[in-house]
Short mmCIF file of C-alpha atoms in Angstrom, two decimals:
data_model
loop_
_atom_site.label_atom_id
_atom_site.label_comp_id
_atom_site.label_asym_id
_atom_site.label_seq_id
_atom_site.Cartn_x
_atom_site.Cartn_y
_atom_site.Cartn_z
CA MET I 1 105.68 122.50 56.04
CA ALA I 2 106.92 120.59 58.81
CA ASN I 3 106.97 122.59 62.21
CA LYS I 4 109.69 124.71 63.32
CA VAL I 5 111.00 123.15 66.96
CA ASN I 6 112.19 126.97 67.81
CA MET I 7 108.64 128.11 67.94
CA PRO I 8 107.18 124.66 70.11
CA ILE I 9 102.98 125.09 71.30
CA ILE I 10 103.17 122.51 74.40
CA GLY I 11 99.93 120.23 75.06
CA PHE I 12 99.14 120.42 78.62
CA ASP I 13 96.47 117.68 80.17
CA PHE I 14 96.21 119.91 83.83
CA GLY I 15 94.82 116.09 85.66
CA ASN I 16 93.32 116.47 88.72
CA SER I 17 96.06 113.64 89.60
CA ASN I 18 98.77 114.62 87.42
CA SER I 19 99.34 117.21 84.72
CA LEU I 20 100.56 115.80 81.53
CA LEU I 21 102.61 118.09 79.43
CA CYS I 22 104.15 117.19 75.33
CA PHE I 23 104.49 118.86 72.12
CA LEU I 24 104.27 118.08 68.55
CA TYR I 25 106.97 118.35 65.77
CA ASP I 26 107.20 117.27 61.94
CA TRP I 27 103.83 116.39 61.26
CA ASN I 28 102.17 115.99 57.93
CA GLY I 29 101.33 119.79 57.07
CA GLU I 30 100.48 122.31 57.93
CA THR I 31 96.25 121.89 57.86
CA THR I 32 96.78 117.53 59.03
CA ARG I 33 97.63 116.62 62.72
CA LYS I 34 98.22 113.34 61.72
CA GLY I 35 101.43 112.04 62.04
CA GLY I 36 104.60 113.68 63.77
CA ILE I 37 107.27 112.83 66.78
CA MET I 38 105.70 113.88 70.07
CA TYR I 39 108.03 114.86 72.98
CA ASP I 40 106.62 114.54 76.55
CA LEU I 41 108.18 116.79 78.48
CA GLN I 42 107.84 115.32 81.65
CA PRO I 43 110.74 115.10 84.16
CA THR I 44 113.05 112.20 84.57
CA GLY I 45 111.33 109.88 87.28
CA LEU I 46 107.57 111.15 86.71
CA GLN I 47 106.35 109.81 83.58
CA ASP I 48 103.79 109.52 84.84
CA GLY I 49 103.01 113.10 85.29
CA ILE I 50 103.99 116.12 87.11
CA PRO I 51 102.21 115.50 90.58
CA SER I 52 98.13 118.13 90.50
CA VAL I 53 99.74 118.87 93.85
CA CYS I 54 99.75 122.41 95.87
CA TYR I 55 100.84 121.68 99.73
CA TYR I 56 101.01 125.04 102.04
CA SER I 57 102.10 125.25 105.33
CA ARG I 58 103.15 128.46 107.85
CA GLU I 59 106.90 126.58 107.72
CA ARG I 60 107.50 126.23 104.66
CA GLY I 61 105.03 128.41 102.57
CA PHE I 62 104.32 127.34 99.55
CA ARG I 63 104.91 123.91 97.51
CA CYS I 64 104.19 122.30 94.02
CA GLY I 65 104.05 119.66 91.91
CA GLU I 66 107.01 116.26 92.66
CA ASN I 67 107.39 118.63 95.98
CA ALA I 68 104.45 119.32 97.32
CA VAL I 69 104.64 115.25 97.63
CA THR I 70 107.33 114.38 99.81
CA THR I 71 107.71 113.42 102.64
CA ALA I 72 108.73 117.11 104.10
CA ALA I 73 105.51 118.63 102.77
CA ARG I 74 104.35 117.95 106.34
CA PRO I 75 101.25 117.92 107.68
CA VAL I 76 100.26 115.82 105.27
CA SER I 77 96.18 117.10 105.49
CA ASN I 78 98.04 120.59 103.69
CA ARG I 79 98.59 118.53 100.45
CA GLN I 80 95.60 119.52 97.98
CA ARG I 81 94.29 117.91 94.95
CA ASN I 82 91.75 117.56 92.76
CA LEU I 83 91.95 121.91 91.88
CA LYS I 84 90.36 121.75 89.16
CA ARG I 85 87.25 120.65 91.47
CA HIS I 86 86.89 123.82 93.05
CA LEU I 87 87.48 126.51 90.23
CA SER I 88 86.28 129.53 92.83
CA GLU I 89 86.36 127.46 96.55
CA THR I 90 89.00 128.70 99.34
CA VAL I 91 90.71 126.93 102.40
CA THR I 92 92.21 127.30 105.10
CA LEU I 93 95.21 125.55 105.88
CA ASP I 94 97.18 126.59 108.82
CA GLY I 95 95.52 129.73 109.45
CA LYS I 96 95.39 131.06 106.06
CA THR I 97 92.46 131.62 104.04
CA ILE I 98 94.16 129.87 100.70
CA ALA I 99 91.60 130.68 97.60
CA TYR I 100 92.46 127.11 95.01
CA ALA I 101 92.40 130.12 91.76
CA ASP I 102 96.13 130.90 93.19
CA MET I 103 96.06 127.59 93.84
CA ILE I 104 95.89 125.89 89.95
CA THR I 105 97.97 129.15 88.41
CA ARG I 106 101.60 128.49 91.23
CA VAL I 107 100.77 124.24 89.87
CA THR I 108 100.60 125.29 86.03
CA GLN I 109 102.85 128.15 87.20
CA HIS I 110 105.36 125.12 87.99
CA CYS I 111 104.13 122.27 85.12
CA ILE I 112 105.20 123.86 82.32
CA ARG I 113 108.46 125.31 84.22
CA ARG I 114 109.77 121.52 84.41
CA ALA I 115 108.31 121.54 81.18
CA ASN I 116 110.80 124.51 79.65
CA GLU I 117 113.80 122.46 81.88
CA LYS I 118 113.40 119.93 79.62
CA LEU I 119 112.29 121.86 76.00
CA GLN I 120 116.31 124.22 77.03
CA ARG I 121 118.14 120.60 78.45
CA ASP I 122 117.12 118.92 74.73
CA PHE I 123 116.68 121.67 72.19
CA GLN I 124 117.84 124.70 73.59
CA ILE I 125 114.96 126.46 72.87
CA THR I 126 111.79 127.10 75.57
CA THR I 127 108.32 128.54 75.17
CA ASN I 128 105.38 130.07 77.05
CA GLN I 129 102.68 129.67 74.24
CA VAL I 130 100.12 126.00 75.46
CA SER I 131 96.83 124.15 73.89
CA LEU I 132 95.31 123.35 76.74
CA ALA I 133 92.80 121.12 77.61
CA TYR I 134 90.03 121.35 79.38
CA PRO I 135 86.95 119.70 81.48
CA VAL I 136 83.81 119.10 78.50
CA THR I 137 81.91 119.56 82.86
CA TYR I 138 82.62 123.09 81.83
CA SER I 139 81.02 126.42 80.81
CA PHE I 140 82.47 128.59 78.96
CA ALA I 141 82.75 130.77 82.52
CA GLU I 142 84.45 128.29 83.97
CA ILE I 143 86.83 127.69 81.36
CA GLN I 144 87.58 131.75 80.44
CA ARG I 145 88.58 131.73 84.47
CA LEU I 146 91.01 128.25 83.48
CA ILE I 147 92.97 130.79 80.98
CA GLU I 148 93.36 133.38 83.64
CA LEU I 149 94.99 131.60 85.90
CA VAL I 150 97.25 129.93 83.75
CA GLU I 151 98.25 132.91 82.07
CA ARG I 152 98.72 134.71 85.75
CA GLY I 153 101.74 132.06 85.26
CA THR I 154 105.36 133.05 83.99
CA LEU I 155 108.09 131.39 83.27
CA GLU I 156 112.06 131.71 84.75
CA ASP I 157 112.64 134.53 82.23
CA GLY I 158 109.82 136.83 83.52
CA ARG I 159 107.42 135.55 79.71
CA HIS I 160 103.49 135.06 80.97
CA ILE I 161 102.51 132.70 79.93
CA GLN I 162 99.60 132.52 76.57
CA VAL I 163 97.11 129.58 75.85
CA CYS I 164 96.92 130.38 72.43
CA GLY I 165 94.56 127.46 72.14
CA THR I 166 92.16 124.86 74.02
CA ILE I 167 90.56 121.51 72.72
CA MET I 168 87.61 119.70 75.06
CA GLU I 169 89.23 116.80 77.27
CA PRO I 170 87.35 114.23 75.03
CA ALA I 171 88.28 115.64 71.66
CA ALA I 172 91.81 115.81 72.23
CA ALA I 173 91.21 111.83 72.52
CA ALA I 174 89.43 110.97 69.82
CA LEU I 175 91.33 113.52 67.44
CA ASP I 176 95.32 112.07 68.79
CA TYR I 177 93.66 108.55 68.00
CA LEU I 178 93.33 109.46 64.39
CA ALA I 179 95.53 110.95 63.92
CA ASP I 180 98.01 108.61 65.25
CA LYS I 181 95.72 105.13 64.86
CA ALA I 182 93.33 105.25 62.40
CA GLN I 183 94.96 107.29 59.53
CA THR I 184 92.13 107.50 57.65
CA ASP I 185 90.35 110.66 55.38
CA ASP I 186 86.86 109.24 56.22
CA VAL I 187 84.76 111.72 58.54
CA THR I 188 84.46 109.74 62.34
CA THR I 189 82.48 110.04 64.56
CA VAL I 190 84.15 109.01 68.36
CA LEU I 191 82.39 108.21 71.38
CA THR I 192 84.99 109.34 74.38
CA TYR I 193 84.54 107.21 77.61
CA ASP I 194 86.96 109.95 79.97
CA LEU I 195 87.59 108.44 83.77
CA GLY I 196 90.32 111.33 84.70
CA GLY I 197 92.06 110.83 87.88
CA GLY I 198 89.28 114.16 88.90
CA THR I 199 86.10 113.73 86.70
CA PHE I 200 83.73 111.23 84.68
CA ASP I 201 83.57 112.70 80.85
CA VAL I 202 81.83 111.01 77.99
CA ALA I 203 81.45 113.67 74.67
CA LEU I 204 80.48 112.27 71.42
CA VAL I 205 82.95 114.04 68.19
CA ALA I 206 83.63 113.51 64.68
CA ALA I 207 86.23 113.93 63.89
CA TYR I 208 88.70 115.58 61.91
CA PRO I 209 92.18 115.32 62.02
CA ASP I 210 93.14 116.76 57.85
CA GLY I 211 91.36 119.12 59.05
CA ARG I 212 88.03 120.77 57.17
CA ARG I 213 87.48 124.47 55.64
CA ASP I 214 84.47 126.13 57.08
CA LYS I 215 82.80 128.88 54.34
CA GLU I 216 84.89 131.27 55.42
CA GLY I 217 88.02 129.80 54.32
CA HIS I 218 88.74 128.02 58.52
CA THR I 219 90.11 125.58 59.49
CA TYR I 220 88.61 123.59 62.44
CA TYR I 221 89.03 120.02 63.26
CA TYR I 222 85.59 118.58 65.14
CA ASP I 223 82.38 119.29 65.74
CA GLU I 224 81.02 118.60 68.97
CA LEU I 225 77.98 116.61 68.67
CA GLY I 226 77.30 115.82 72.43
CA LYS I 227 78.26 116.25 75.61
CA ASP I 228 78.67 115.26 79.53
CA GLY I 229 79.23 114.18 82.98
CA LEU I 230 80.15 113.77 86.56
CA PRO I 231 81.79 116.13 87.62
CA ASP I 232 82.83 114.64 91.35
CA LEU I 233 83.57 111.22 90.27
CA GLY I 234 87.89 110.29 89.19
CA GLY I 235 90.15 107.10 90.17
CA THR I 236 90.63 109.35 93.27
CA GLU I 237 87.19 107.99 94.55
CA PHE I 238 88.35 104.57 93.42
CA ASP I 239 91.47 105.35 94.87
CA GLU I 240 89.76 106.31 97.97
CA ILE I 241 87.44 102.54 97.53
CA MET I 242 90.98 100.71 97.24
CA TYR I 243 92.48 102.76 100.50
CA GLU I 244 89.33 101.26 103.35
CA ILE I 245 90.19 97.98 101.65
CA ILE I 246 94.04 97.52 102.93
CA LEU I 247 93.19 99.74 105.32
CA SER I 248 90.75 97.63 107.45
CA LYS I 249 92.37 94.41 106.33
CA LEU I 250 96.54 95.51 107.29
CA GLU I 251 94.56 97.20 110.64
CA ALA I 252 92.45 93.16 110.98
CA LYS I 253 95.50 91.94 111.20
CA ILE I 254 97.57 94.20 113.82
CA GLY I 255 95.39 94.41 115.24
CA ALA I 256 94.99 98.35 116.31
CA LYS I 257 94.31 101.07 114.43
CA LEU I 258 97.85 102.72 111.92
CA SER I 259 99.16 106.13 113.25
CA ASP I 260 98.76 108.82 110.82
CA PRO I 261 101.57 108.39 109.22
CA ALA I 262 101.08 105.23 108.44
CA LYS I 263 97.88 105.50 107.23
CA GLU I 264 99.23 108.27 104.93
CA ARG I 265 101.53 106.45 103.13
CA VAL I 266 99.45 103.50 102.56
CA ARG I 267 96.51 106.22 100.69
CA GLN I 268 99.52 107.79 98.32
CA ASN I 269 100.51 104.07 97.48
CA ALA I 270 96.69 102.79 96.91
CA GLU I 271 96.98 103.22 93.38
CA ARG I 272 99.40 102.41 92.73
CA TYR I 273 97.72 98.68 93.71
CA LYS I 274 94.60 99.37 92.17
CA ILE I 275 96.58 100.00 88.57
CA GLU I 276 98.48 96.24 89.48
CA LEU I 277 94.71 94.77 90.12
CA SER I 278 94.43 95.93 85.59
CA SER I 279 97.43 93.36 85.04
CA ALA I 280 97.03 91.14 88.56
CA GLU I 281 94.72 88.84 89.79
CA SER I 282 95.73 90.01 93.48
CA THR I 283 97.94 92.62 94.50
CA PHE I 284 99.70 93.07 98.28
CA PRO I 285 100.43 96.50 100.28
CA TYR I 286 102.22 96.18 103.38
CA THR I 287 102.61 98.79 106.13
CA ILE I 288 105.54 98.39 109.09
CA TYR I 289 104.81 97.82 112.66
CA ASN I 290 106.11 97.03 115.18
CA ASP I 291 109.92 97.59 112.54
CA ASP I 292 107.86 94.21 111.66
CA ASP I 293 106.66 94.01 108.14
CA VAL I 294 102.89 93.72 108.28
CA ARG I 295 101.33 92.39 104.04
CA CYS I 296 98.13 91.70 103.13
CA GLU I 297 96.50 90.17 99.74
CA VAL I 298 93.31 92.09 98.35
CA THR I 299 91.84 90.80 94.87
CA ARG I 300 90.60 92.51 91.59
CA ASP I 301 87.28 90.51 92.83
CA GLU I 302 87.37 92.13 96.53
CA PHE I 303 88.08 95.79 94.75
CA GLU I 304 85.99 95.63 91.83
CA SER I 305 82.94 94.39 94.27
CA LYS I 306 82.65 97.53 96.26
CA ALA I 307 83.76 99.69 92.52
CA LEU I 308 81.03 98.38 91.11
CA ASN I 309 78.17 100.82 93.14
CA LEU I 310 80.90 103.32 90.49
CA VAL I 311 81.31 102.16 88.03
CA MET I 312 78.01 101.86 87.27
CA LYS I 313 77.89 105.58 87.75
CA THR I 314 79.53 106.25 84.49
CA VAL I 315 77.76 103.46 82.25
CA GLU I 316 74.67 104.54 83.34
CA LYS I 317 75.33 108.11 81.74
CA THR I 318 77.53 106.85 78.60
CA ARG I 319 73.89 104.66 78.01
CA GLU I 320 71.75 107.19 78.53
CA PHE I 321 73.88 109.37 76.33
CA LEU I 322 73.79 107.72 73.38
CA LYS I 323 70.03 107.00 73.35
CA ASP I 324 69.43 110.37 70.74
CA LYS I 325 72.52 110.65 69.39
CA PRO I 326 74.10 109.16 66.42
CA GLN I 327 75.36 105.63 66.24
CA PRO I 328 79.42 106.32 67.24
CA ASP I 329 82.05 104.41 64.62
CA LEU I 330 84.13 103.48 68.28
CA ILE I 331 84.17 104.06 71.61
CA LEU I 332 87.46 105.45 72.42
CA LEU I 333 88.19 104.85 76.26
CA THR I 334 91.21 107.04 77.77
CA GLY I 335 91.50 108.40 81.69
CA GLY I 336 93.60 106.57 83.46
CA ALA I 337 90.32 105.11 85.86
CA SER I 338 89.12 103.63 82.45
CA GLN I 339 92.29 101.39 83.47
CA MET I 340 90.48 99.10 84.93
CA PRO I 341 88.98 95.86 83.46
CA ILE I 342 86.10 96.78 84.78
CA VAL I 343 84.94 99.37 82.31
CA ARG I 344 85.49 97.61 79.10
CA LYS I 345 83.15 94.08 80.95
CA LYS I 346 80.52 96.39 82.44
CA LEU I 347 80.43 98.46 78.57
CA GLN I 348 80.00 95.60 77.03
CA GLU I 349 78.10 93.98 79.07
CA GLU I 350 75.35 97.05 79.78
CA LEU I 351 75.58 98.59 75.89
CA PRO I 352 73.69 97.61 72.90
CA GLU I 353 75.05 94.51 71.33
CA GLN I 354 75.99 96.84 68.39
CA TYR I 355 78.14 98.96 70.34
CA ARG I 356 79.97 95.82 72.53
CA ASP I 357 83.09 95.12 69.31
CA LYS I 358 83.92 98.88 68.94
CA ILE I 359 84.85 99.82 72.78
CA ILE I 360 89.09 100.56 71.86
CA PHE I 361 91.46 101.47 74.63
CA PHE I 362 93.93 103.59 73.74
CA ARG I 363 96.93 105.65 75.91
CA PRO I 364 94.57 106.74 78.49
CA SER I 365 97.38 109.06 80.29
CA LYS I 366 98.73 110.89 77.75
CA ALA I 367 96.07 111.30 74.47
CA ILE I 368 94.64 114.55 76.10
CA ALA I 369 98.05 115.58 76.58
CA TYR I 370 98.59 113.89 73.08
CA GLY I 371 95.58 115.42 71.77
CA ALA I 372 96.31 119.44 73.18
CA ALA I 373 99.14 119.92 70.97
CA ARG I 374 98.08 118.44 67.76
CA TYR I 375 94.91 121.10 67.72
CA GLY I 376 97.41 123.17 69.12
CA VAL I 377 99.72 123.74 66.59
CA LYS I 378 99.13 126.62 64.30
CA GLU I 379 95.58 127.18 66.03
CA HIS I 380 94.65 130.50 65.20
CA ASP I 381 94.03 128.54 61.97
CA VAL I 382 90.68 126.94 63.80
CA LYS I 383 87.53 128.70 64.26
CA LYS I 384 85.65 127.51 67.63
CA ARG I 385 82.32 127.21 68.18
CA THR I 386 79.88 127.03 70.77
CA ALA I 387 78.72 124.22 72.70
CA TYR I 388 75.55 125.31 74.28
CA ASP I 389 72.82 127.41 74.19
CA LEU I 390 73.47 131.35 75.19
CA GLY I 391 70.84 133.87 76.24
CA ILE I 392 68.54 135.98 78.24
CA ARG I 393 65.88 135.28 80.84
CA PHE I 394 63.13 137.45 80.36
CA PHE I 395 59.21 137.19 81.25
CA ARG I 396 56.42 136.33 79.11
CA PRO I 397 54.89 139.60 78.41
CA GLY I 398 51.10 139.64 80.88
CA THR I 399 52.62 136.85 82.86
CA ASP I 400 56.07 135.62 85.68
CA ILE I 401 56.55 133.14 83.60
CA ARG I 402 60.30 133.07 82.44
CA TYR I 403 61.60 131.65 80.39
CA ILE I 404 65.21 131.90 78.17
CA ASP I 405 65.34 133.46 75.16
CA THR I 406 67.98 132.34 73.10
CA TYR I 407 70.61 134.58 71.69
CA ILE I 408 73.68 132.97 70.15
CA PRO I 409 72.78 129.80 69.28
CA ALA I 410 74.87 126.34 69.85
CA GLY I 411 78.05 126.23 67.46
CA THR I 412 77.48 129.29 66.76
CA GLU I 413 81.03 129.93 64.62
CA ILE I 414 83.78 132.40 67.39
CA PRO I 415 83.73 135.71 67.42
CA TYR I 416 79.93 136.64 67.44
CA SER I 417 78.46 139.47 67.98
CA GLY I 418 74.93 140.18 68.44
CA GLU I 419 73.08 141.86 67.49
CA TYR I 420 71.54 144.37 69.73
CA VAL I 421 67.87 143.19 71.13
CA SER I 422 64.79 144.74 72.60
CA SER I 423 63.36 144.14 75.69
CA TYR I 424 60.66 146.26 77.77
CA THR I 425 59.94 146.69 81.86
CA ARG I 426 57.45 145.57 83.91
CA SER I 427 56.16 147.78 85.98
CA ASP I 428 55.82 152.25 86.19
CA GLY I 429 58.62 153.19 88.64
CA ALA I 430 61.59 150.12 87.71
CA ILE I 431 64.71 151.96 88.53
CA SER I 432 66.88 148.78 86.68
CA SER I 433 67.01 146.12 85.03
CA ASN I 434 68.82 142.97 85.08
CA PHE I 435 69.95 140.69 82.68
CA SER I 436 71.10 137.60 83.43
CA VAL I 437 73.16 135.56 81.77
CA PHE I 438 72.48 131.68 81.24
CA GLU I 439 73.60 128.59 78.88
CA ALA I 440 72.01 125.50 78.19
CA THR I 441 73.31 122.02 80.01
CA VAL I 442 71.89 119.45 77.69
CA ALA I 443 71.88 119.71 73.68
CA LYS I 444 68.02 120.36 72.81
CA PRO I 445 66.78 123.07 75.38
CA GLU I 446 63.34 123.84 76.70
CA GLU I 447 63.07 127.98 76.96
CA GLU I 448 60.89 127.40 79.73
CA GLN I 449 62.78 124.57 81.62
CA ILE I 450 64.94 126.81 83.01
CA SER I 451 66.41 124.88 86.11
CA ARG I 452 66.33 121.62 84.99
CA ASP I 453 68.59 122.82 81.22
CA TRP I 454 70.12 125.74 81.87
CA ARG I 455 72.46 127.71 84.31
CA GLU I 456 73.52 131.08 85.35
CA ILE I 457 77.01 131.61 84.74
CA MET I 458 76.59 135.80 84.72
CA TYR I 459 74.96 138.75 84.50
CA VAL I 460 75.06 143.08 84.25
CA THR I 461 72.26 145.78 85.82
CA LEU I 462 71.09 148.44 83.51
CA GLU I 463 70.21 151.59 85.76
CA HIS I 464 68.01 153.33 84.29
CA GLY I 465 66.45 156.18 87.16
CA PRO I 466 62.68 155.81 87.62
CA VAL I 467 61.24 155.06 84.25
CA PRO I 468 57.32 153.57 83.03
CA LYS I 469 55.99 150.28 82.54
CA ASN I 470 56.97 149.23 78.86
CA THR I 471 60.39 151.30 78.79
CA GLU I 472 62.45 150.39 76.41
CA ASN I 473 65.89 149.00 77.49
CA GLU I 474 68.32 146.53 74.91
CA SER I 475 71.22 143.79 75.11
CA ARG I 476 73.88 141.27 73.24
CA LEU I 477 75.36 139.11 73.88
CA SER I 478 79.08 138.01 72.15
CA VAL I 479 82.12 135.82 72.17
CA ASP I 480 85.90 136.68 71.68
CA GLU I 481 88.03 134.18 69.78
CA ARG I 482 89.12 132.99 73.27
CA GLY I 483 85.38 132.10 74.29
CA LEU I 484 85.01 134.55 76.52
CA LEU I 485 81.42 135.59 77.20
CA THR I 486 80.50 139.50 76.95
CA VAL I 487 77.09 141.11 78.21
CA GLU I 488 75.97 144.59 77.34
CA ALA I 489 72.87 146.72 78.23
CA ARG I 490 71.78 149.68 76.32
CA ASP I 491 68.74 152.39 76.66
CA PRO I 492 68.45 153.34 73.26
CA SER I 493 66.52 156.77 74.81
CA LYS I 494 70.30 158.06 75.76
CA PRO I 495 72.15 156.90 71.93
CA GLY I 496 75.67 159.28 73.40
CA LYS I 497 75.57 156.83 76.73
CA PRO I 498 77.83 153.30 76.37
CA PRO I 499 76.22 150.23 76.90
CA VAL I 500 76.97 149.12 80.80
CA LYS I 501 79.06 146.34 80.26
CA ASN I 502 81.19 143.94 82.44
CA ALA I 503 80.28 144.55 84.83
CA ILE I 504 79.60 141.05 85.01
CA LYS I 505 79.47 138.80 88.15
CA LEU I 506 80.62 134.95 87.05
CA LYS I 507 78.81 131.67 88.61
CA PHE I 508 80.63 128.65 89.09
#
């Protein structure tokens, strides 16, 4: 059955630099994710994506996307990028304290509204359904927070946006490649090297474009075999290197400092010059100074020598990641910054020899959005799994040694409701018990290596009044179909009293 165009689901890659949106129709059936026609939903003139930028000033208010990077959006210091890096933070602009969460809602709403404008113009339809890609470095809490912020947005007609599916960004790229290019029915293990605008992600997935059925009859399309990344390293850092090179050369040539507006123009064009060096040996940035056109030359060798340290951080992360993982069938390079020739060169030099012929470069800007769209169609049939172990911190009986008791192992199918687990107070007169929830940060965490292998993501406090030592409490974890993690705690001696829940502090 072909995808009904009257019920499109937007594949959404909300990037740190640019956002890509699309939808899939006429694919090959209800379960397979192969084939079909992918339709880009970027507005005319924004084929590389809608800028993921939010601007604010007291005079002009908020501007989002392409409207946030025009000459009217000044001062340029009020333009905020890399929004996903600052999920729970605030910034002060023109004396106003603004939450990045609010800016994420504004920008994602702008992107989805612009996508619907194109849907309306070309297909006479609109949709509030979105399949959303997320970084591998995000915890359960961060994924849920991102979903909530996107769903705060509305379409022009007032309908709230609904996130009907979520998929890890590298998994989306792997799924799109296999569905579109490989056309194989075999299980394919893909290592995805994703150097995007704001983050570096590496993940190993076993992808099944035709889908697989679990014992309960649910269809799923990939298994996550491991993930890692560098949350503060992406194309933005490479753009900054290019900016510094150009600025230094231009100022040396004119013998004076550039004005702030001139510097900003150089900064805005740094990414374009960086991209030019992917296919050319030199690029020739310029500025206007005293009505003269002043140019300089930046060679690929110059840029790569300055960028080498950052590239090697990603290569080393990839090499370490592969040490204890199954050998991938292919290594997929995606993300705009992976186009830099030095990336593939250093991976071929530094990875073991058996990987060198497996490195494939695949549509770096669009694969994640396309994969999210492929994953999202009929997403309610998909069975998701937990990525890492989830548990609660306790003390070893009679000691001060802390450890994590795993309540939900990695790979558990969701939705999932755990059984209540008993624990006991450590001292006489305790008036409350805290239940701190931790998510593992590695595939095989050690239960006592809390600071190394785990991170706290939420907690709940059970108030029970003064009780003797070894008084029993009970707690459990559950995950709903969207990946929302809930902790509950209760006093088993009071069966009529509801458990404490929802009083949860998320830590990002």
